Short mmCIF file of C-alpha atoms in Angstrom, two decimals:
data_model
loop_
_atom_site.label_atom_id
_atom_site.label_comp_id
_atom_site.label_asym_id
_atom_site.label_seq_id
_atom_site.Cartn_x
_atom_site.Cartn_y
_atom_site.Cartn_z
CA MET R 597 -23.92 29.26 -0.38
CA PRO R 598 -23.62 29.51 3.41
CA LYS R 599 -20.15 30.51 4.57
CA PHE R 600 -19.35 27.27 6.41
CA LEU R 601 -19.85 25.20 3.25
CA GLY R 602 -16.75 26.76 1.66
CA PRO R 603 -14.20 24.67 3.60
CA VAL R 604 -16.38 21.59 3.11
CA ALA R 605 -16.18 22.04 -0.64
CA GLY R 606 -12.45 22.70 -0.43
CA PHE R 607 -11.60 19.69 1.69
CA GLY R 608 -13.98 17.68 -0.40
CA VAL R 609 -11.51 18.03 -3.28
CA THR R 610 -8.70 16.79 -1.06
CA PHE R 611 -10.82 13.90 0.20
CA ALA R 612 -11.90 12.85 -3.29
CA THR R 613 -8.25 12.75 -4.38
CA MET R 614 -7.69 9.86 -2.01
CA PHE R 615 -9.81 7.64 -4.23
CA LYS R 616 -8.09 8.64 -7.46
CA LYS R 617 -5.44 6.52 -9.09
CA ALA R 618 -1.90 7.84 -8.52
CA ASN R 619 -0.29 9.16 -11.71
CA THR R 620 3.23 8.30 -10.58
CA GLU R 621 5.47 6.71 -13.19
CA TYR R 622 7.59 3.87 -11.88
CA TYR R 623 10.47 4.81 -14.12
CA PRO R 624 13.32 2.36 -13.72
CA TYR R 625 10.91 -0.55 -13.38
CA GLU R 626 8.28 0.41 -15.93
CA LYS R 627 9.68 2.55 -18.70
CA LYS R 628 7.19 4.77 -20.42
CA VAL R 629 7.43 4.55 -24.19
CA THR R 630 8.67 7.84 -25.59
CA ALA R 631 7.00 9.66 -28.46
CA PRO R 632 7.87 8.23 -31.91
CA ARG R 633 9.75 11.41 -32.85
CA PHE R 634 11.51 11.72 -29.53
CA HIS R 635 14.85 13.50 -29.70
CA GLY R 636 17.28 11.01 -28.25
CA ARG R 637 20.77 9.81 -29.02
CA HIS R 638 21.83 10.08 -32.67
CA GLN R 639 22.38 7.25 -35.07
CA LEU R 640 24.38 7.11 -38.29
CA ASN R 641 22.34 5.02 -40.66
CA ARG R 642 23.39 2.54 -43.30
CA TYR R 643 22.00 1.58 -46.67
CA ALA R 644 20.42 -1.83 -46.97
CA ASP R 645 23.70 -3.40 -48.07
CA GLY R 646 25.70 -2.04 -45.12
CA LEU R 647 27.38 0.94 -46.79
CA GLU R 648 27.20 4.11 -44.74
CA LYS R 649 24.85 6.90 -45.69
CA CYS R 650 27.09 9.65 -44.34
CA ILE R 651 28.92 11.53 -47.10
CA GLY R 652 31.03 13.68 -44.81
CA CYS R 653 29.49 16.95 -46.00
CA GLU R 654 29.60 18.54 -42.53
CA LEU R 655 26.18 20.15 -42.94
CA CYS R 656 25.17 18.77 -39.55
CA ALA R 657 28.20 20.37 -37.96
CA TRP R 658 27.34 23.64 -39.66
CA ALA R 659 23.76 23.50 -38.50
CA CYS R 660 24.62 22.65 -34.92
CA PRO R 661 23.99 25.69 -32.72
CA ALA R 662 26.09 24.27 -29.91
CA ASP R 663 29.08 23.19 -32.05
CA ALA R 664 28.72 19.67 -30.74
CA ILE R 665 29.44 17.79 -33.95
CA PHE R 666 32.81 17.17 -35.54
CA VAL R 667 33.00 15.61 -38.99
CA GLU R 668 36.00 14.84 -41.10
CA GLY R 669 35.29 13.60 -44.60
CA ALA R 670 37.56 11.59 -46.84
CA ASP R 671 37.49 10.25 -50.40
CA ASN R 672 36.20 6.79 -51.16
CA THR R 673 38.48 4.66 -53.29
CA ASP R 674 37.75 1.41 -55.09
CA GLU R 675 39.98 -0.36 -52.56
CA GLU R 676 38.20 1.16 -49.61
CA ARG R 677 34.59 2.14 -50.13
CA PHE R 678 32.56 3.19 -47.10
CA SER R 679 29.64 4.89 -48.84
CA PRO R 680 28.29 5.06 -52.37
CA GLY R 681 29.51 8.14 -54.19
CA GLU R 682 32.64 10.18 -53.73
CA ARG R 683 33.01 10.97 -50.06
CA TYR R 684 32.40 9.42 -46.68
CA GLY R 685 32.65 10.59 -43.10
CA ARG R 686 35.93 9.22 -41.83
CA ASN R 687 35.76 10.72 -38.40
CA TYR R 688 32.47 11.54 -36.78
CA GLN R 689 32.04 12.70 -33.22
CA ILE R 690 29.15 14.10 -31.24
CA ASN R 691 29.80 15.63 -27.87
CA TYR R 692 26.75 14.85 -25.78
CA LEU R 693 27.80 17.41 -23.20
CA ARG R 694 27.25 20.10 -25.83
CA CYS R 695 24.38 18.60 -27.82
CA ILE R 696 21.03 20.11 -26.96
CA PHE R 697 18.99 17.56 -28.93
CA CYS R 698 17.37 20.26 -31.06
CA GLY R 699 17.39 18.11 -34.20
CA LEU R 700 18.74 20.78 -36.55
CA CYS R 701 21.46 18.35 -37.64
CA ILE R 702 18.76 15.88 -38.63
CA GLU R 703 17.03 18.52 -40.70
CA ALA R 704 20.31 19.48 -42.34
CA CYS R 705 21.35 15.96 -43.33
CA PRO R 706 20.90 15.56 -47.10
CA THR R 707 21.01 11.75 -47.13
CA ARG R 708 19.08 10.99 -43.93
CA ALA R 709 22.31 9.52 -42.62
CA LEU R 710 21.82 11.13 -39.26
CA THR R 711 18.65 10.44 -37.34
CA MET R 712 17.73 10.28 -33.72
CA THR R 713 16.83 7.25 -31.65
CA ASN R 714 14.58 7.02 -28.63
CA GLU R 715 17.43 6.23 -26.31
CA PHE R 716 17.98 8.80 -23.58
CA GLU R 717 19.81 7.08 -20.73
CA LEU R 718 23.14 8.74 -21.39
CA ALA R 719 24.46 9.83 -18.00
CA ASP R 720 28.10 8.94 -17.42
CA THR R 721 30.93 9.68 -15.04
CA SER R 722 33.45 11.40 -17.28
CA ARG R 723 33.41 14.07 -19.93
CA ALA R 724 35.58 12.10 -22.31
CA SER R 725 33.22 9.14 -22.37
CA LEU R 726 30.35 11.37 -23.46
CA ILE R 727 32.05 12.26 -26.73
CA PHE R 728 30.54 9.57 -28.91
CA THR R 729 32.60 8.43 -31.86
CA LYS R 730 31.54 7.01 -35.18
CA GLU R 731 31.67 3.42 -33.98
CA GLN R 732 29.27 4.18 -31.18
CA LEU R 733 26.90 6.13 -33.38
CA LEU R 734 26.73 3.78 -36.37
CA ALA R 735 23.56 1.80 -36.80
CA PRO R 736 23.73 -1.93 -36.11
CA LEU R 737 24.09 -4.36 -38.99
CA TYR R 738 20.84 -6.01 -39.93
CA GLU R 739 20.06 -9.03 -42.08
CA GLY R 740 21.69 -8.78 -45.51
CA MET R 741 24.19 -6.09 -44.52
CA VAL R 742 27.95 -6.43 -44.90
CA PRO R 743 30.13 -4.14 -42.78
CA ALA R 744 31.76 -1.29 -44.73
CA PRO R 745 34.13 -0.87 -46.48
CA HIS R 746 32.96 -2.97 -49.40
CA GLU R 747 32.12 -2.56 -53.07
CA MET R 748 28.88 -1.04 -54.29
CA TYR R 749 26.18 -3.26 -55.71
CA PRO R 750 27.37 -4.04 -59.25
CA GLY R 751 25.81 -1.84 -61.92
CA THR R 752 24.40 0.77 -59.55
CA THR R 753 25.22 4.38 -58.91
CA ASP R 754 24.90 6.45 -55.76
CA THR R 755 21.57 7.74 -57.13
CA ASP R 756 20.20 4.19 -57.11
CA TYR R 757 21.28 3.88 -53.51
CA TYR R 758 19.62 7.16 -52.67
CA LEU R 759 16.38 6.10 -54.37
CA GLY R 760 16.33 2.90 -52.34
CA LYS R 761 16.79 0.55 -55.28
CA VAL R 762 19.48 -1.42 -53.46
CA THR R 763 17.71 -3.69 -51.01
CA ALA R 764 20.52 -5.99 -49.88
CA ALA R 765 24.23 -6.57 -50.38
CA ALA R 766 25.17 -8.34 -53.60
CA PRO R 767 25.86 -12.04 -53.05
CA GLY R 768 29.54 -12.61 -52.33
CA THR R 769 30.22 -9.10 -51.04
CA VAL R 770 33.06 -9.06 -48.55
CA THR R 771 34.56 -6.37 -46.37
CA GLN R 772 37.59 -4.86 -48.08
CA GLY R 773 41.13 -4.89 -46.76
CA GLN R 774 42.67 -6.10 -43.57
CA PRO R 775 41.45 -4.20 -40.54
CA ARG R 776 44.42 -2.13 -39.49
CA ASP R 777 44.92 -1.30 -35.84
CA PRO R 778 44.66 2.50 -35.74
CA ALA R 779 46.58 2.70 -32.46
CA GLU R 780 49.48 0.84 -34.05
CA ALA R 781 49.36 3.05 -37.15
CA HIS R 782 49.45 6.16 -35.00
CA LYS R 783 52.43 4.87 -33.04
CA GLN R 784 54.41 4.12 -36.16
CA GLY R 785 53.58 7.52 -37.54
CA THR R 786 54.79 9.37 -34.45
CA GLU R 787 58.01 7.43 -34.42
CA ALA R 788 58.58 8.28 -38.06
CA GLY R 789 57.88 11.92 -37.33
CA ARG R 790 60.57 12.20 -34.66
CA MET J 787 32.29 9.74 9.81
CA GLY J 788 34.06 8.21 12.76
CA ILE J 789 34.27 4.58 13.72
CA GLU J 790 34.49 2.98 10.33
CA GLU J 791 37.74 4.86 9.66
CA LYS J 792 39.42 2.98 12.52
CA LEU J 793 38.16 -0.48 11.64
CA PRO J 794 40.63 -2.97 10.20
CA SER J 795 40.39 -4.14 6.63
CA GLY J 796 38.74 -7.46 5.93
CA PHE J 797 35.41 -9.09 6.41
CA LEU J 798 34.08 -6.67 8.99
CA LEU J 799 34.93 -3.62 6.92
CA SER J 800 33.42 -5.02 3.75
CA THR J 801 30.15 -5.67 5.57
CA VAL J 802 30.20 -2.20 7.05
CA GLU J 803 30.96 -0.83 3.61
CA GLY J 804 27.93 -2.55 2.16
CA LEU J 805 25.71 -1.35 4.98
CA ALA J 806 27.02 2.21 4.89
CA GLY J 807 26.57 2.30 1.15
CA TYR J 808 23.04 1.02 1.52
CA PHE J 809 22.17 3.63 4.14
CA ARG J 810 23.86 6.43 2.25
CA LYS J 811 22.05 5.75 -0.96
CA GLY J 812 18.77 5.25 0.90
CA SER J 813 18.80 8.70 2.50
CA PHE J 814 20.26 10.72 -0.29
CA TRP J 815 19.16 14.28 0.14
CA PRO J 816 19.72 16.84 -2.58
CA ALA J 817 20.44 20.50 -1.93
CA THR J 818 18.03 22.99 -3.43
CA PHE J 819 20.24 24.47 -6.09
CA GLY J 820 18.34 25.32 -9.24
CA LEU J 821 20.09 27.76 -11.53
CA ALA J 822 18.05 27.79 -14.74
CA CYS J 823 15.56 25.86 -16.82
CA CYS J 824 16.94 22.47 -15.73
CA ALA J 825 15.64 23.33 -12.27
CA ILE J 826 12.10 23.12 -13.63
CA GLU J 827 12.72 19.54 -14.69
CA MET J 828 14.36 18.90 -11.32
CA MET J 829 11.23 20.18 -9.58
CA ALA J 830 9.07 17.98 -11.81
CA THR J 831 11.21 15.01 -10.83
CA GLY J 832 10.59 15.78 -7.18
CA ALA J 833 6.85 16.18 -7.67
CA GLY J 834 4.12 13.59 -7.71
CA ARG J 835 4.37 12.25 -11.22
CA TYR J 836 8.01 11.15 -11.13
CA ASP J 837 8.23 11.13 -7.34
CA LEU J 838 11.83 11.13 -6.14
CA ALA J 839 10.41 10.04 -2.78
CA ARG J 840 10.53 6.52 -4.19
CA PHE J 841 14.31 6.79 -3.79
CA GLY J 842 14.18 8.56 -0.43
CA MET J 843 15.16 11.84 -2.05
CA GLU J 844 12.06 13.98 -1.81
CA VAL J 845 13.52 16.38 0.75
CA PHE J 846 15.32 19.08 -1.17
CA ARG J 847 17.23 20.67 1.70
CA ALA J 848 17.41 24.43 1.77
CA SER J 849 20.53 24.22 3.93
CA PRO J 850 23.62 22.70 2.31
CA ARG J 851 24.63 21.39 5.73
CA GLN J 852 21.85 18.83 5.57
CA ALA J 853 22.40 17.81 1.96
CA ASP J 854 24.40 14.95 0.43
CA LEU J 855 23.96 15.71 -3.24
CA MET J 856 24.26 18.93 -5.15
CA ILE J 857 22.33 18.84 -8.39
CA VAL J 858 23.81 21.68 -10.43
CA ALA J 859 20.73 22.34 -12.51
CA GLY J 860 21.46 24.98 -15.09
CA ARG J 861 24.20 27.17 -16.55
CA VAL J 862 26.73 28.45 -14.05
CA SER J 863 27.73 32.02 -14.72
CA GLN J 864 31.15 33.30 -13.71
CA LYS J 865 29.45 35.34 -11.04
CA MET J 866 27.64 32.30 -9.63
CA ALA J 867 30.75 30.10 -9.55
CA PRO J 868 32.09 31.25 -6.15
CA VAL J 869 28.61 30.91 -4.66
CA LEU J 870 28.38 27.38 -6.00
CA ARG J 871 31.78 26.56 -4.56
CA GLN J 872 30.76 27.93 -1.18
CA ILE J 873 27.62 25.83 -1.09
CA TYR J 874 29.69 22.80 -2.01
CA ASP J 875 32.17 23.58 0.76
CA GLN J 876 29.37 23.93 3.26
CA MET J 877 28.03 20.48 2.52
CA PRO J 878 29.30 17.84 4.96
CA ASN J 879 31.22 14.82 3.72
CA PRO J 880 30.43 12.48 2.07
CA LYS J 881 29.01 14.62 -0.73
CA TRP J 882 28.32 14.16 -4.39
CA VAL J 883 27.76 16.47 -7.34
CA LEU J 884 25.45 15.75 -10.24
CA SER J 885 26.00 18.01 -13.21
CA MET J 886 22.54 18.24 -14.75
CA GLY J 887 22.16 19.31 -18.34
CA VAL J 888 24.69 20.32 -20.96
CA CYS J 889 25.20 23.86 -19.66
CA ALA J 890 26.37 22.71 -16.26
CA SER J 891 28.40 19.88 -17.76
CA SER J 892 30.32 21.74 -20.44
CA GLY J 893 28.78 25.15 -21.05
CA GLY J 894 26.48 23.66 -23.67
CA MET J 895 25.48 26.06 -26.38
CA PHE J 896 26.65 29.01 -24.30
CA ASN J 897 30.25 28.97 -25.36
CA ASN J 898 30.99 32.49 -24.18
CA TYR J 899 32.76 34.51 -21.54
CA ALA J 900 29.85 34.71 -19.14
CA ILE J 901 29.33 31.02 -18.54
CA VAL J 902 31.66 28.60 -16.79
CA GLN J 903 32.53 25.97 -19.40
CA GLY J 904 31.67 22.99 -17.25
CA VAL J 905 31.02 23.03 -13.54
CA ASP J 906 33.93 20.64 -13.05
CA HIS J 907 36.15 23.70 -13.26
CA VAL J 908 34.73 24.66 -9.88
CA VAL J 909 33.73 21.48 -8.03
CA PRO J 910 34.47 17.78 -8.60
CA VAL J 911 31.61 16.21 -10.51
CA ASP J 912 30.55 12.61 -9.92
CA ILE J 913 28.12 12.19 -12.78
CA TYR J 914 27.38 14.13 -15.94
CA LEU J 915 23.92 14.20 -17.41
CA PRO J 916 23.40 15.37 -21.01
CA GLY J 917 20.17 16.90 -22.24
CA CYS J 918 18.76 20.36 -22.67
CA PRO J 919 17.03 20.11 -20.32
CA PRO J 920 17.13 16.41 -19.44
CA ARG J 921 13.68 14.94 -18.97
CA PRO J 922 12.86 13.70 -15.47
CA GLU J 923 13.54 10.12 -16.51
CA MET J 924 17.05 11.13 -17.56
CA LEU J 925 17.65 12.75 -14.18
CA MET J 926 16.37 9.65 -12.42
CA ASP J 927 18.64 7.52 -14.60
CA ALA J 928 21.65 9.61 -13.55
CA ILE J 929 20.61 9.38 -9.91
CA ILE J 930 20.28 5.62 -10.15
CA LYS J 931 23.74 5.36 -11.72
CA LEU J 932 25.12 7.53 -8.93
CA ARG J 933 23.38 5.41 -6.28
CA GLU J 934 25.11 2.34 -7.66
CA GLU J 935 28.44 4.09 -7.21
CA ILE J 936 27.56 5.09 -3.68
CA GLN J 937 26.66 1.52 -2.85
CA ALA J 938 30.09 0.39 -4.02
CA MET J 939 31.98 3.20 -2.28
CA PRO J 940 34.92 1.96 -0.18
CA LEU J 941 35.48 3.04 3.42
CA GLY J 942 38.43 3.49 5.78
CA VAL J 943 41.65 1.85 4.62
CA ASN J 944 39.99 0.69 1.42
CA ARG J 945 39.01 4.25 0.66
CA GLU J 946 42.56 5.46 1.23
CA LYS J 947 43.79 2.74 -1.07
CA ALA J 948 41.27 3.73 -3.74
CA ALA J 949 42.25 7.39 -3.38
CA ARG J 950 45.96 6.49 -3.74
CA ALA J 951 45.22 4.40 -6.83
CA ALA J 952 43.23 7.26 -8.34
CA GLU J 953 46.08 9.68 -7.59
CA GLN J 954 48.64 7.36 -9.17
CA ALA J 955 46.43 6.96 -12.22
CA ALA J 956 46.10 10.73 -12.50
CA MET J 957 49.88 11.19 -12.26
CA LYS J 958 50.43 8.66 -15.03
CA ALA J 959 47.64 9.98 -17.21
CA LEU J 960 48.69 11.06 -20.68
CA PRO J 961 48.60 14.75 -21.41
CA THR J 962 45.78 15.50 -23.81
CA ILE J 963 48.21 16.46 -26.55
CA GLU J 964 49.78 12.99 -26.51
CA MET J 965 46.48 11.16 -26.51
CA LEU J 966 45.43 9.19 -29.52
CA PRO J 967 42.55 10.56 -31.52
CA ALA J 968 39.31 9.63 -29.78
CA SER J 969 38.36 7.26 -32.56
CA ALA J 970 41.61 5.31 -32.23
CA ARG J 971 41.64 5.34 -28.45
CA ARG J 972 38.35 3.59 -28.14
CA GLY J 973 39.67 0.46 -29.79
CA ALA J 974 38.37 1.77 -33.08
CA HIS J 975 37.96 -1.09 -35.42
CA GLU J 976 38.41 -1.73 -39.07
CA LEU J 977 35.73 0.80 -39.99
CA ASN J 978 38.02 3.68 -39.31
CA PRO J 979 41.57 2.91 -40.36
CA GLY J 980 44.42 5.19 -41.16
CA ILE J 981 43.80 8.12 -38.89
CA PRO J 982 46.36 10.70 -39.95
CA VAL J 983 49.26 11.40 -37.67
CA GLY J 984 49.33 14.67 -35.83
CA HIS J 985 45.58 14.80 -35.86
CA ALA J 986 43.98 17.01 -33.22
CA PRO J 987 43.85 14.91 -30.06
CA GLU J 988 40.18 15.10 -29.27
CA GLY J 989 39.08 15.64 -32.82
CA GLY J 990 37.18 18.87 -33.07
CA ALA J 991 34.18 18.14 -30.91
CA ARG J 992 34.63 20.32 -27.88
#
C-alpha cells in the first residue's frame, strides 16, 4: 500500500463512525432492563398464604463477607405465628452501605426466603436511611395473602409449606393480635427500667 | 458568590434561587478523583455509552479549583484521607461530595485499620451510593438525586436560615445510645412488635 493511503484508511474509520447509530443509553428516560439474575436490592419472601419464609437462622449473616446483615430470630407461638415451623426472623436489617451485592446470602438461605430484586436505584442522603429494616425488605402482599402473624393452614406442617403445597391462605384467616406500637412499648420499658 | 448574598428575602430571591440552582446543576463539573475499582465505573459513566455529557458533566476537571463535585470513587485509606481533605478544601464553594460505592460510604467489606470507615469521617457527604462497584446507571441515579437537591438549594438569608435550622436539629438530635431500635424508629408496624428493651440501638448491622 502506498504510504499516503495510511491516513486515508485511518480517517476513513473516523468518517464511517459518523453514519453509525450512537450506542448511548438514555438512562433516566429509557431504563434498560437488567439481566434476570441481576444482583439488586434484597427481598424477604413470603409463602403463598402470607407467612414469612425467613426462619431466623442467621446463615445469611454468617455468609456475608462484609458483615452487612443483622438477624435476630425468635420463637413462633400459637398466638403469634410469623412463619411455619419453630422460629422466625424478628429483626432483620441489611446495611446497604456495607452490602457488596455478592449474593452469598442468597446461596446460604435454606428456605429461599432471601432473594434479590432487580431494583438498583438506592442512593440516599444519609447513612441511617440506607440500613434497610425488615418492613422495607419484606415482599409485598399478593392476592390470597394475609399479613403475618396468622395461623398456619389447618392440617399442614412446615414441610408442606416448604414443598409448596400451600397455595393460598385458608378462608377466614385473620392477622393475630392487636398491632402494638413498638415505640410506645419501648418507652414503657425504659421507664420501668429506671 | 457575591450579589445574591445581599439580596433581600422574598420574590426576587426565590427567583434567583431557582435560576442559580438551574445553572449550578447544569454546569456540574466533577473532580477527577478515582481511588479504586469504582473509578472504572465512573470512567464508563463519563464515556460514550452512558455519556455524562447529557447532564453537562463530561468535563472531569484535573484541578479541584474548577470542580463542583467530588466523586469519591473507591476505598479511602488512612494515608489518602488527608489528601482527600486537601482536595476538598481546594474546591471552591459551592461544592458537593458524592460517596460512590460501599467502601467510600462506610468502609464496605474492608472493616480494618487501613481503610477509613466512611469518607464522612473526613469530608461532609451529600449523597451516598451503595454498590460494589455501582453500575453506571446507579451513579447516574445518585447524580440525578443530587441535582434535584442542588436545584432546591436556598441562597442568602434563606440559606442562613436553613443552616441555623440544621444546626438546631443537630443540637437536639438524640444520642445514638438513646435512639429506638431501627425497626421501631421507622414506624415499624404490627409485623414487628415487642422489641426488647435495652436492645442495641442500631441493631447489629454496622
